[in-house]
Structures are given as C-alpha cells and as structure tokens.
C-alpha cells in the first residue's frame, strides 16, 4: 500500500543535487591517497616506537582521506589511528588533544565517531574511544561534534 | 551599566520580529499564520493589532522604517506588503495587504527590504530568490528571480547599502553575493569591491562554509565592503572580497542562526547557544570577544547547576538532562524528579534566553555604531541588549583559535 513511498523521486528530477556537489573533492588521485596513507602508517610506527604520540597523531590527522574511491586508504588510516589511541596512557590524553590544531581535533572527532560505529572491528575498543571522546569534547567543545556531523568529507 | 531589558511576549516561540522606525511598534510572528503587532505602553508591550491573510506559518517579517510598510513571507508560498490606510467604511486606519506575485512553488523563508525601501528580496525553498519591485499600473508587486547557481533552499538574505547587491546564505552550504539590479528602480551603482558592471544575477562572490554546514545567516558590514556568514558547522566566517582573506572562527559551542553587524569592526551573532556573542576584528583578523549575556552575575546565584560553563563543552555536557540520564544509567533511577530533586526548575538555563535565539536586529544607534540590539527566540522572549556590555568568556571557551 505504501510502496509509492519507496519510489526514488530524485531520479525524475533532472536538477537533483548530487552528493559530489556537496563538497570539494580531494585533489589527489585515489592511488596517491593510498600511498600517502601507507607512508603515514610507516611514519606513525616509527613515532610510536620513540613514544612520540602527539607527533604520530598529527601526522595521521593531516590530509586524512575522504570522499569516494579511497576505501582502502580510509581503512588503513583508521587502523593506524586506532593503534595510536590504544597505545596512549589515559592520563596523557587530555594534554595531547589540547596540543592538536582545531582542524586536527575535528578530524580526530570524525574518526572517534567512525570507530564507535564499528564495534568489534580490528582493535577498536569502545572504552578507549569514549575516553578520548570525553577529553576531546572538554578541549574542543560541542562545536567539534557539530562539525563532525555536518561535514560531508566523511573519513 | 544597565543589564538587558527582558520582555516575555508569549509562551509560544517567536519566529521573527521587526520594529517600526521609531521602535514604538513591534511586529512578531508567534509561530502562527498571523502577524501580531505590539505597541509600547510604558515598560510593557501590549497587543494592538493582528494581521491575518497568510494561511500557513509566517517565516519572516521586515518593517521598512521610512515608508512604514511591513512585508511578510510565509510557508504558504506568498508574501504580502502591508500598508496603513483608512478604511472607507469605518474611517479607521487599518493595515491593508497587497499581494506579491512571487511565482515560486516552495515556501518563502526570509524577507528583507532594500535600504531605499523600493524593492525587497524574498528567499525561498524553490532554489531561488525573488527580487520584488512595485508595478504601479497593476497595483501589485512583481518579482524577478535570482536562480543560478543556487542549489538548495535559501535561508537568509541581506542587502548591500548600495541597494543593488544582495548576499544570500543557503542550505547548499554556500554564501553568495548577487547583483539584484533592476533597471526601472535602480540607478547604476558605483563600482565597489564586489565588482564594476553588475547586470541582474551577476554572481559577485561564492563562499563555502568551512565544514559543510547550512549557511543560516549573512550580513554586509555597514560599509558593505565586508561580508559575514554563520553556518551550521558552528562557525562564523568573515569575507574580505578584495583580499586579503576569509577569516573563519570555529566555535566551541552550538551553531549560530542569526547575526547583526554593530560597527565596521564588530558584529553580534546568536543561535542555538541561547546567548548573543560579540566578535570584533579588521582586515588583519577576527576574534571572539565575549558574550552580551553575563551568566556569572545575578542569575547564577540560582544554584550550582551544571550549565555554568555555557559555551564550554564540559559545562554543556553536565547539564541537568545529562545528569538525569547518568543517574538512570548508573543507579537505575528512572524518574526524573528523583535525579534532579526540585523538579522542573532544573531545566532553567543560566542565560537570559531559555531557548534558541532565532533573530537578532539592530535596535538603537546608527548603522555604523549600533548601541543596542534586540533578540527574540523560541522561548517567546524579546530581549534588548547593550552592545557595549560584553563579558569575556575567557576560561569558559577553552582554546578558541582563528585561522
């Protein structure tokens, strides 16, 4: 009876607003994005071995992959980020998030939300993510969460 | 210095408000199909008139100060211009509506008179802005549409002081500056930072919100050389078209939905954060100065409720509702009264406005030196603020940076 509600009316609208028009695309080629992500993963491993967590975090949060056709790079970046988050002492979290730039804080919040949406994936741990979320919200405010929700450049 | 002047007009939300030229009359839309006109009686506002013609919610009202005409926009896809005239039967002076031929198939969302009051712009959900001018032969208002390259509902518009340029913020996450030049009405505008030749629908500038938020509010500075817009990604951007840059301030708080310039170097914005926030700056950079709502004084004596740090993330999260949920979660106490103790009063905010501020307008002073602004909001209150009573948010706002 309600089947008409499932009709995709956008198909009949020639002036429809497409997902791709909502944000500026990443200027890099998908293959280059993946290479960048791999390079960053390696850099993060070496930073972590030296105990340089803020350095590792800002490396992975700058130029994070977004948009279509870069799923491999996105997965790799999330994996790298989760490794960093899991290997940070909870007492250090507060100072680390305060040292990030505002753009980095916004990107970190996106990954925290992405991680909490994938329970049980890889090394994702809900309690670690919630701990980071609390400290990040203290530092960056709810504005940071609002930007995570509005931004179409999904990581 | 005196505190803000607070008037509780109605229990229902106020969608929009506009004062007449000498600020003795006030037109508001109380979330209904009618315009309610209040007149100032001493310290109170009394209802004196109701304008009924729209048959859906009125979204926006603007009152031309010199020609004393009201224009209203509504979800019924119409706009009316109201003018005082003498009723031929009773001899009383009444507000008479004139229909505006908008020719749109979606709601009208926002309306604004041009500075010369000879035309007005109606923002609509039909991906268009109707620029309306009077056709004396037919006694109605005709419209021309600004369409390209708008991709979604237009949420707000603002006129440049030269009566030709129009800024528009829309749900396609962009703020734009258009030419709304109409041959029969306008003389050729002098060249400005926005361009020299300006035929109708010239796009003089297009600016994206920094993190993909709808652009809720736009405003030209008093000189018209600077544009500010507030978007739903909790940010406010100030554009200098001729260079050097766009300054973006990302906020720690909830997004703003309305803004007003108070001088060439300062503006006030308000929205879901329930308090007006002042910004100041110049071509060299912009920063948040503080709030007009001094939450730390008088009202905060009301208790140690968690809303003390309005504007700071953690303060917000410690609100009464948060406590209620946490109690329910950790102790299993389901009834809200047992968690909050004294019942309903715990939902009171420390800010003067108790809900989202939906519109802010200059109230007194000149355009380039506004002394007071008025705000109305979802809480049904009208508040008049002194622009100079700015209280710092230092400490509460945490790390706030300008890029």
XYZ file of C-alpha atoms in Angstrom:
558
model
C 0.000 0.000 0.000
C 2.780 2.370 0.922
C 5.022 1.246 -1.887
C 4.847 4.674 -3.524
C 6.851 5.985 -0.578
C 9.792 3.906 -1.720
C 9.938 5.458 -5.178
C 13.194 7.341 -5.639
C 11.739 10.654 -6.760
C 15.193 12.141 -7.302
C 15.506 10.022 -10.456
C 12.750 12.118 -12.020
C 14.355 15.419 -11.074
C 16.852 16.499 -13.691
C 18.179 19.238 -11.444
C 18.887 16.959 -8.491
C 21.669 17.898 -6.068
C 24.317 15.194 -6.171
C 26.475 14.022 -3.281
C 29.591 15.092 -5.203
C 28.394 18.700 -5.366
C 28.260 18.983 -1.601
C 31.981 19.253 -1.006
C 35.215 19.942 -2.826
C 36.838 16.686 -3.957
C 40.266 15.623 -2.755
C 42.746 16.953 -5.341
C 44.877 13.789 -5.019
C 44.358 10.659 -7.138
C 42.961 7.644 -5.221
C 46.216 5.739 -5.756
C 48.230 8.626 -4.361
C 45.912 8.878 -1.357
C 46.581 5.203 -0.630
C 50.340 5.717 -0.990
C 50.156 8.687 1.377
C 48.218 6.613 3.889
C 50.814 3.839 3.700
C 53.660 6.306 4.141
C 51.889 7.811 7.132
C 51.314 4.394 8.690
C 55.073 3.767 8.488
C 55.873 7.213 9.929
C 53.430 6.603 12.763
C 55.074 3.265 13.595
C 58.448 4.915 13.940
C 56.992 7.805 16.003
C 55.249 5.337 18.287
C 58.438 3.354 18.829
C 60.003 6.614 20.047
C 56.959 7.307 22.221
C 56.093 10.473 20.262
C 52.307 10.206 20.390
C 51.419 13.858 19.565
C 53.694 13.656 16.500
C 52.140 10.390 15.383
C 48.642 11.747 15.865
C 49.163 14.971 13.957
C 50.848 13.055 11.119
C 47.856 10.785 10.674
C 45.247 13.557 11.085
C 46.666 15.898 8.439
C 45.306 15.319 4.935
C 43.138 12.429 6.037
C 41.499 10.605 3.116
C 37.858 11.444 2.383
C 35.358 11.069 -0.423
C 34.642 8.178 -2.784
C 37.042 5.528 -4.184
C 39.562 5.654 -1.358
C 38.113 2.962 0.910
C 41.458 1.148 1.296
C 43.202 4.333 2.409
C 40.354 5.095 4.823
C 40.554 1.639 6.382
C 44.316 1.843 6.725
C 44.146 5.307 8.291
C 41.525 4.188 10.789
C 43.668 1.178 11.668
C 46.726 3.383 12.182
C 44.757 5.838 14.277
C 43.235 3.135 16.469
C 46.746 1.839 17.150
C 47.797 5.283 18.357
C 44.705 5.737 20.517
C 45.090 2.294 22.098
C 48.774 2.815 22.935
C 48.258 6.153 24.720
C 48.157 6.284 28.516
C 44.771 7.641 29.557
C 46.430 10.268 31.769
C 48.186 11.774 28.714
C 45.076 12.062 26.540
C 43.960 15.422 27.869
C 47.229 17.220 27.086
C 47.596 15.553 23.708
C 44.169 16.642 22.423
C 44.827 20.186 23.628
C 48.050 20.304 21.609
C 46.270 19.491 18.340
C 45.171 22.197 15.908
C 41.468 22.844 15.524
C 41.311 21.050 12.161
C 43.110 18.060 13.641
C 40.673 17.989 16.549
C 37.747 17.965 14.111
C 39.305 15.116 12.139
C 40.065 13.141 15.296
C 36.432 13.510 16.346
C 35.340 12.122 12.974
C 37.499 9.044 13.489
C 36.230 8.555 17.038
C 32.670 8.551 15.736
C 33.643 6.254 12.883
C 35.296 3.871 15.343
C 32.332 3.776 17.719
C 30.117 2.950 14.745
C 32.202 -0.174 14.044
C 32.219 -2.123 17.313
C 34.450 -5.175 17.270
C 36.259 -4.105 14.085
C 40.017 -4.640 14.298
C 41.431 -3.355 17.577
C 38.599 -0.869 18.145
C 37.873 -0.626 21.841
C 34.762 1.209 22.927
C 36.107 2.278 26.300
C 39.292 3.748 24.810
C 37.310 5.695 22.215
C 34.868 7.016 24.819
C 37.787 8.119 26.988
C 39.258 10.068 24.065
C 35.825 11.435 23.178
C 35.361 12.827 26.686
C 38.744 14.556 26.757
C 38.391 15.854 23.206
C 34.955 17.327 23.944
C 36.402 19.061 27.002
C 39.113 20.620 24.861
C 37.259 21.379 21.635
C 33.670 21.832 22.815
C 30.444 20.586 21.300
C 31.176 22.706 18.242
C 33.640 19.987 17.303
C 30.887 17.337 17.443
C 28.586 19.580 15.404
C 31.251 19.881 12.689
C 31.711 16.103 12.672
C 28.007 15.741 11.967
C 27.736 18.420 9.283
C 30.918 17.735 7.357
C 30.305 15.734 4.181
C 34.019 14.996 3.797
C 33.490 11.700 5.556
C 36.683 9.952 6.623
C 25.860 49.734 33.202
C 22.321 48.503 32.922
C 21.540 44.902 32.180
C 19.455 43.642 29.280
C 15.797 44.572 29.021
C 13.714 41.375 29.044
C 10.103 41.101 27.857
C 8.202 37.812 27.882
C 5.856 38.304 24.964
C 4.266 34.905 24.667
C 4.525 31.282 25.728
C 4.885 30.240 22.083
C 8.067 30.575 20.028
C 8.777 33.814 18.178
C 9.701 33.029 14.586
C 10.649 36.538 13.571
C 10.446 40.090 14.839
C 10.672 43.595 13.383
C 10.326 47.075 14.863
C 8.942 50.155 13.156
C 11.151 53.181 12.531
C 10.844 54.827 15.967
C 10.751 51.480 17.831
C 7.309 52.165 19.341
C 5.665 49.275 17.494
C 6.787 45.688 17.159
C 5.601 43.050 14.681
C 6.191 39.402 15.557
C 5.180 36.047 14.218
C 4.271 33.812 17.162
C 4.854 30.590 15.242
C 1.450 31.053 13.586
C -0.267 32.309 10.418
C -0.788 35.789 11.848
C 1.396 38.789 12.461
C 0.873 40.200 15.945
C 1.585 43.905 16.399
C 2.553 45.132 19.838
C 2.807 48.737 20.897
C 4.942 50.021 23.696
C 2.933 51.085 26.767
C 5.455 52.356 29.279
C 7.593 49.364 30.122
C 5.218 46.773 28.677
C 4.312 45.656 25.188
C 0.545 45.396 24.528
C -1.061 43.624 21.571
C -2.779 46.228 19.415
C -3.348 44.545 16.084
C -3.308 41.214 14.289
C -2.648 40.898 10.565
C -4.353 37.821 9.117
C -4.024 36.899 5.470
C -1.454 34.115 5.254
C -2.745 30.573 5.562
C 0.473 28.918 6.662
C 3.230 29.733 9.135
C 4.843 33.145 8.732
C 8.573 32.657 8.446
C 9.867 36.209 8.316
C 8.803 39.830 8.815
C 10.534 43.054 7.846
C 9.372 46.601 8.588
C 10.555 49.437 6.350
C 11.409 52.241 8.774
C 10.811 55.252 6.497
C 7.907 54.186 4.274
C 6.283 52.363 7.243
C 5.414 49.236 5.274
C 5.575 45.676 6.580
C 6.455 42.759 4.343
C 5.753 39.200 5.450
C 6.868 35.876 3.985
C 5.175 32.586 4.693
C 5.260 28.874 4.082
C 2.089 29.325 2.005
C 4.476 30.452 -0.822
C 3.209 34.020 -0.659
C 4.442 37.351 0.532
C 2.307 40.369 1.394
C 3.161 44.026 1.718
C 1.087 45.694 4.452
C 0.381 49.382 4.384
C -1.655 51.541 6.755
C -4.646 53.090 5.068
C -8.046 54.464 6.037
C -10.931 52.046 5.832
C -13.620 53.569 3.581
C -16.499 52.300 5.723
C -15.378 52.870 9.299
C -12.817 55.615 8.783
C -10.344 53.758 10.993
C -6.734 53.330 9.999
C -6.058 49.664 9.272
C -3.247 47.586 7.790
C -4.119 46.586 4.213
C -2.285 43.733 2.481
C -1.085 43.823 -1.134
C -0.272 40.514 -2.763
C 3.202 39.906 -4.127
C 3.470 37.719 -7.230
C 6.322 35.508 -6.101
C 5.814 32.718 -8.679
C 7.519 30.066 -6.542
C 6.382 26.544 -5.714
C 8.008 26.261 -2.302
C 7.862 28.139 0.985
C 9.149 31.688 1.316
C 11.740 31.549 4.067
C 13.121 35.042 4.607
C 12.346 38.587 3.524
C 14.221 41.873 3.649
C 13.556 45.416 2.399
C 16.311 47.060 0.411
C 17.912 50.136 2.042
C 15.947 52.513 -0.236
C 12.730 50.589 0.532
C 11.788 50.485 -3.162
C 12.249 46.721 -3.501
C 12.659 43.669 -1.325
C 14.157 40.214 -1.582
C 12.295 37.025 -0.673
C 14.369 33.912 -0.069
C 12.530 30.715 -0.952
C 12.748 26.956 -0.826
C 12.439 26.846 -4.623
C 16.210 27.393 -5.054
C 15.503 30.993 -5.938
C 15.402 34.480 -4.515
C 12.547 36.687 -5.689
C 13.523 40.332 -6.082
C 10.267 42.264 -5.888
C 9.500 45.770 -7.093
C 6.245 47.705 -7.301
C 4.233 47.823 -10.504
C 2.038 50.900 -10.154
C -0.042 50.141 -13.277
C -1.439 46.972 -11.741
C -1.089 47.870 -8.051
C 0.888 44.799 -7.141
C 4.455 43.735 -6.550
C 6.177 41.819 -9.332
C 9.240 39.682 -8.917
C 12.323 38.663 -10.852
C 14.156 35.524 -9.818
C 17.781 35.039 -8.918
C 18.254 31.342 -9.656
C 21.731 30.419 -10.768
C 23.747 28.882 -9.218
C 21.598 28.264 -6.116
C 21.290 24.538 -5.448
C 19.064 24.445 -2.389
C 16.762 26.408 -0.098
C 17.873 29.964 0.566
C 17.785 30.645 4.306
C 18.661 34.318 4.608
C 19.444 37.426 2.585
C 20.959 40.818 3.309
C 21.196 43.989 1.206
C 24.335 45.938 0.472
C 23.942 49.654 1.325
C 24.104 50.480 -2.411
C 20.605 48.979 -2.858
C 21.835 46.676 -5.648
C 23.959 43.894 -4.227
C 22.369 41.093 -2.237
C 24.035 38.466 -0.052
C 22.318 35.100 0.332
C 23.040 32.131 2.573
C 21.610 28.800 1.576
C 21.298 25.134 2.512
C 23.713 24.136 -0.253
C 26.381 25.266 2.245
C 27.332 28.400 0.379
C 27.056 32.125 0.928
C 26.825 34.140 -2.267
C 26.742 37.763 -3.326
C 24.431 38.581 -6.253
C 23.551 41.652 -8.188
C 19.838 42.387 -7.826
C 19.933 45.358 -10.210
C 16.501 46.275 -11.561
C 16.516 48.724 -14.431
C 13.342 50.621 -13.594
C 14.224 51.052 -9.946
C 17.960 51.421 -9.590
C 20.423 53.881 -10.921
C 23.759 52.422 -11.966
C 25.721 51.617 -8.794
C 29.233 52.965 -8.334
C 31.979 50.329 -8.612
C 32.782 48.622 -5.324
C 34.986 45.840 -4.017
C 32.359 43.407 -5.302
C 32.660 44.440 -8.967
C 32.065 47.147 -11.532
C 29.498 46.073 -14.099
C 26.571 44.487 -12.329
C 23.691 43.285 -14.546
C 20.933 41.281 -12.800
C 22.027 37.870 -11.442
C 25.772 38.581 -11.643
C 27.438 36.349 -9.059
C 29.999 38.582 -7.358
C 31.223 36.017 -4.878
C 30.645 32.470 -3.697
C 31.989 31.180 -0.379
C 31.654 27.703 1.152
C 31.072 27.067 4.819
C 34.237 25.553 6.297
C 32.831 22.172 7.372
C 29.743 21.724 5.281
C 27.078 23.465 7.330
C 23.998 25.222 6.001
C 24.559 28.948 5.868
C 21.939 30.284 8.278
C 22.737 33.965 8.339
C 24.508 36.512 6.142
C 25.265 40.167 6.702
C 27.092 43.020 4.993
C 29.146 45.315 7.177
C 27.866 48.916 7.444
C 30.132 49.993 4.553
C 29.180 46.932 2.510
C 32.807 46.022 1.876
C 32.871 43.008 4.206
C 30.550 40.017 4.375
C 29.960 37.806 7.410
C 28.110 34.499 7.448
C 27.253 31.989 10.159
C 26.827 28.339 9.287
C 25.548 25.178 10.921
C 29.042 23.751 11.396
C 29.416 26.010 14.465
C 31.474 28.548 12.647
C 31.350 32.142 11.562
C 33.256 33.443 8.544
C 34.195 36.983 7.614
C 34.982 37.641 3.963
C 37.150 40.435 2.585
C 36.453 40.121 -1.156
C 39.325 42.236 -2.405
C 41.728 40.341 -0.165
C 43.416 39.518 1.968
C 41.328 36.616 3.091
C 38.404 34.824 4.600
C 38.625 34.595 8.366
C 36.895 31.592 9.888
C 36.238 31.266 13.584
C 35.308 27.748 14.637
C 33.305 27.810 17.830
C 33.232 25.504 20.796
C 29.517 25.993 21.189
C 26.382 25.167 19.208
C 25.823 26.892 15.834
C 24.533 30.427 15.342
C 21.492 31.108 13.189
C 21.397 34.892 13.102
C 23.844 37.782 13.110
C 23.921 41.575 13.056
C 26.808 43.983 12.418
C 27.136 46.595 15.141
C 30.017 48.584 13.616
C 32.521 48.250 10.783
C 34.761 46.240 13.106
C 32.269 44.284 15.222
C 29.234 42.051 14.985
C 26.941 40.062 17.253
C 25.791 36.521 16.469
C 23.328 34.276 18.279
C 21.583 30.966 17.858
C 21.350 27.553 19.454
C 23.765 28.664 22.163
C 20.952 30.875 23.592
C 23.179 33.913 24.128
C 24.405 36.726 21.860
C 28.160 36.588 21.294
C 30.212 39.584 20.187
C 33.029 39.353 17.641
C 35.444 42.031 16.583
C 38.246 42.416 14.115
C 39.502 44.073 10.993
C 41.202 43.140 7.738
C 44.036 41.805 9.875
C 41.998 39.162 11.688
C 38.898 38.456 13.718
C 38.262 37.029 17.152
C 35.510 36.259 19.610
C 35.293 38.999 22.236
C 32.701 37.729 24.660
C 29.036 37.362 25.453
C 26.420 40.065 25.992
C 24.784 37.726 28.492
C 26.572 37.945 31.820
C 25.774 34.457 33.103
C 28.179 34.776 36.011
C 26.323 37.615 37.765
C 22.750 37.863 39.051
C 21.232 34.717 37.617
C 23.996 32.328 38.530
C 23.152 32.743 42.210
C 20.236 30.462 41.407
C 22.324 27.428 42.111
C 25.252 25.302 41.116
C 23.583 23.693 38.191
C 25.893 22.316 35.595
C 25.115 24.881 32.980
C 27.588 27.347 34.481
C 30.087 26.966 31.721
C 27.808 27.947 28.898
C 29.918 27.876 25.791
C 32.336 25.323 27.150
C 31.961 21.758 26.132
C 32.098 20.178 29.521
C 29.625 22.625 31.028
C 27.106 21.740 28.408
C 27.570 18.053 28.930
C 26.961 18.405 32.640
C 23.502 19.822 32.125
C 20.523 18.615 34.101
C 19.397 16.322 31.316
C 22.835 14.719 31.221
C 22.684 14.089 34.967
C 19.246 12.579 34.659
C 20.457 10.115 32.063
C 23.583 9.310 34.014
C 21.563 8.645 37.156
C 19.276 6.405 35.176
C 22.266 4.616 33.728
C 24.429 4.140 36.818
C 21.820 3.857 39.588
C 18.814 2.710 37.642
C 16.730 5.609 38.893
C 14.205 6.144 36.169
C 12.097 9.002 37.445
C 13.487 12.387 36.527
C 12.374 14.042 39.765
C 14.416 11.733 41.973
C 17.518 12.573 39.993
C 17.118 16.308 39.874
C 15.438 16.875 43.222
C 13.421 20.013 42.721
C 11.645 19.031 39.524
C 11.113 21.308 36.570
C 13.200 24.286 37.639
C 16.372 22.359 36.896
C 15.840 22.781 33.205
C 16.244 26.557 33.516
C 19.305 27.853 31.716
C 21.594 30.474 33.174
C 21.274 32.523 30.019
C 18.554 35.163 29.677
C 17.046 33.414 26.662
C 15.795 29.995 27.635
C 15.934 28.558 24.126
C 17.390 29.148 20.673
C 17.610 32.780 19.583
C 16.041 32.960 16.134
C 16.540 36.580 15.160
C 18.750 39.473 16.107
C 18.396 43.047 14.859
C 19.979 46.441 15.498
C 17.728 48.357 17.918
C 19.259 51.770 18.545
C 22.192 53.832 17.353
C 23.273 54.416 13.771
C 24.089 51.677 11.280
C 27.824 52.024 11.779
C 27.623 52.483 15.549
C 24.799 50.317 16.910
C 24.210 50.870 20.634
C 21.595 48.193 21.316
C 20.411 45.030 19.586
C 17.144 43.164 20.051
C 16.780 39.381 20.038
C 13.791 37.062 20.002
C 13.784 33.333 20.348
C 11.963 30.058 20.713
C 11.348 30.888 24.390
C 8.923 33.688 23.396
C 11.098 36.408 24.865
C 12.183 39.731 23.442
C 15.459 40.978 24.895
C 17.175 44.306 24.242
C 20.917 44.224 24.887
C 23.529 46.924 25.225
C 26.203 46.103 22.692
C 28.958 47.503 24.899
C 28.170 45.226 27.859
C 30.485 42.484 26.689
C 31.622 39.949 29.261
C 34.611 37.833 28.466
C 34.189 34.131 28.037
C 37.820 33.535 28.968
C 38.395 30.239 30.639
C 34.976 29.032 29.671
C 35.674 28.873 25.979
C 38.900 26.938 26.218
C 41.109 27.009 23.179
C 39.493 29.181 20.587
C 41.580 29.976 17.595
C 41.246 31.965 14.450
C 42.645 30.564 11.274
